[in-house]
Coordinates of C-alpha atoms in Angstrom, one line a residue:
I234 CA -11.6 3.1 2.6
P235 CA -10.9 6.8 1.8
A236 CA -10.7 7.7 -1.9
M237 CA -7.3 7.2 -3.5
M238 CA -5.8 5.5 -0.4
L239 CA -4.7 2.3 -2.2
Q240 CA -4.0 3.7 -5.7
P241 CA -0.5 5.1 -5.2
Y242 CA 0.7 1.9 -3.6
V243 CA -0.7 -0.3 -6.3
E244 CA 0.7 2.0 -9.0
N245 CA 4.1 1.9 -7.3
S246 CA 4.0 -1.9 -7.2
I247 CA 3.4 -2.0 -10.9
W248 CA 5.8 0.8 -12.1
H249 CA 8.7 0.2 -9.7
G250 CA 8.4 -3.5 -8.8
I251 CA 6.8 -5.4 -11.7
L252 CA 7.6 -3.6 -14.9
P253 CA 11.4 -3.5 -14.4
M254 CA 11.4 -7.4 -14.2
D255 CA 12.4 -9.6 -17.1
Q256 CA 9.4 -11.9 -16.3
Q257 CA 5.8 -11.5 -15.4
G258 CA 5.0 -10.5 -11.8
T259 CA 2.0 -10.3 -9.6
V260 CA 0.4 -7.5 -7.4
R261 CA -1.9 -8.8 -4.7
I262 CA -4.5 -6.8 -2.9
Q263 CA -5.9 -8.6 0.2
V264 CA -8.6 -7.2 2.4
H265 CA -9.6 -8.9 5.6
G266 CA -10.9 -8.2 9.1
H267 CA -8.0 -7.6 11.4
A268 CA -9.8 -7.1 14.7
Q269 CA -13.4 -6.6 15.6
D270 CA -13.3 -3.0 14.6
R271 CA -10.5 -2.9 12.0
I272 CA -9.9 -3.8 8.4
R273 CA -6.4 -4.7 7.1
V274 CA -5.5 -4.1 3.5
T275 CA -2.3 -5.7 2.3
I276 CA -0.8 -4.7 -1.0
S277 CA 2.2 -6.9 -2.0
D278 CA 4.1 -7.7 -5.1
D279 CA 6.8 -10.2 -6.2
G280 CA 8.8 -7.5 -8.0
I281 CA 12.4 -6.4 -7.7
G282 CA 12.1 -4.8 -4.2
L283 CA 12.8 -1.4 -2.8
T284 CA 16.6 -1.5 -2.8
E285 CA 16.9 -2.6 -6.4
S286 CA 14.3 -0.1 -7.5
F287 CA 16.1 2.7 -5.7
N288 CA 19.4 1.6 -7.2
R289 CA 18.0 1.6 -10.7
K290 CA 16.4 5.0 -10.2
A291 CA 19.6 6.5 -9.0
A292 CA 21.5 5.1 -12.0
R293 CA 19.3 7.0 -14.5
A294 CA 19.0 10.7 -14.7
S295 CA 15.5 12.0 -14.1
D296 CA 13.9 15.1 -12.7
H297 CA 10.6 13.3 -11.9
I298 CA 9.8 13.4 -8.2
S299 CA 7.1 10.9 -7.2
R300 CA 4.8 12.4 -4.6
G301 CA 1.8 9.9 -4.6
I302 CA 2.8 8.1 -1.4
E303 CA 3.9 11.3 0.3
I304 CA 0.5 12.9 -0.4
T305 CA -1.4 9.8 0.7
K306 CA 0.5 9.7 4.0
G307 CA -0.2 13.4 4.4
R308 CA -3.9 12.9 3.9
T309 CA -3.8 10.1 6.4
D310 CA -2.1 12.4 9.0
V311 CA -4.8 15.1 8.4
L312 CA -7.6 12.6 9.0
R313 CA -5.9 11.3 12.1
N314 CA -5.3 14.8 13.5
L315 CA -8.9 15.8 12.9
H316 CA -9.9 12.7 14.7
L317 CA -11.9 11.6 11.6
S318 CA -10.1 8.3 11.2
D319 CA -7.4 6.2 12.8
I320 CA -5.6 4.9 9.7
R321 CA -2.2 3.2 10.1
I322 CA 0.2 2.6 7.3
Q323 CA 3.1 0.2 7.6
G324 CA 5.6 0.2 4.8
P325 CA 6.4 0.0 2.0
E326 CA 8.9 -2.6 3.1
E327 CA 10.8 -5.3 1.4
V328 CA 9.7 -8.9 1.8
H329 CA 12.4 -11.5 2.2
G330 CA 12.3 -15.3 1.7
P331 CA 13.8 -17.9 4.0
D332 CA 17.1 -17.5 2.3
G333 CA 17.2 -13.7 2.8
E334 CA 16.6 -13.1 -0.9
V335 CA 14.2 -10.2 -1.6
T336 CA 10.9 -11.6 -2.8
G337 CA 9.0 -8.3 -3.3
T338 CA 7.5 -5.4 -1.5
R339 CA 4.5 -5.0 0.9
V340 CA 2.5 -2.2 2.4
I341 CA -0.1 -2.8 5.1
I342 CA -3.0 -0.3 5.6
D343 CA -5.0 -0.8 8.9
L344 CA -8.3 1.1 8.9
P345 CA -11.3 1.3 11.2
R346 CA -14.4 -0.6 10.0
S347 CA -16.6 2.5 10.5
G348 CA -16.2 5.8 8.7
P349 CA -16.0 9.1 10.5
T350 CA -19.8 9.3 10.8
G351 CA -20.4 5.7 11.7
T352 CA -21.4 5.0 8.1
G353 CA -19.6 1.6 7.9
S354 CA -16.7 0.8 5.7
G355 CA -17.6 2.7 2.6
G356 CA -20.1 0.2 1.3
L357 CA -17.9 -2.8 1.8
R358 CA -19.7 -5.9 3.1
S359 CA -18.6 -9.3 4.3
G360 CA -19.7 -12.2 2.3
T361 CA -21.9 -12.1 -0.8
S362 CA -24.6 -9.6 -1.6

């Protein structure tokens, strides 16, 4: 997993999804084999959702511009364009329950198991060590 690939998404889940809630929330990071040669990382939260977060941000005056996810997607594009890695990012997207109610936010990062030099997945191993 390239350095700083997950951090902006986890941080956004905390700052924009969980902290604005009146109750405790949860951020989950799940890593599992997606296909024989791929790893899927899912970062999800049970926070207020993207729409509510955007609405709250628009309601308060701020000159802060968050660039973490934009920079991460840019780095991913560079790695892909240099044929060093085939990383795919889906989201962030709202998650809805059966009743259509927003239940949080999710981003899925799909990575190759091997690094650009065939070095494996950055020291990650299946099972126990």
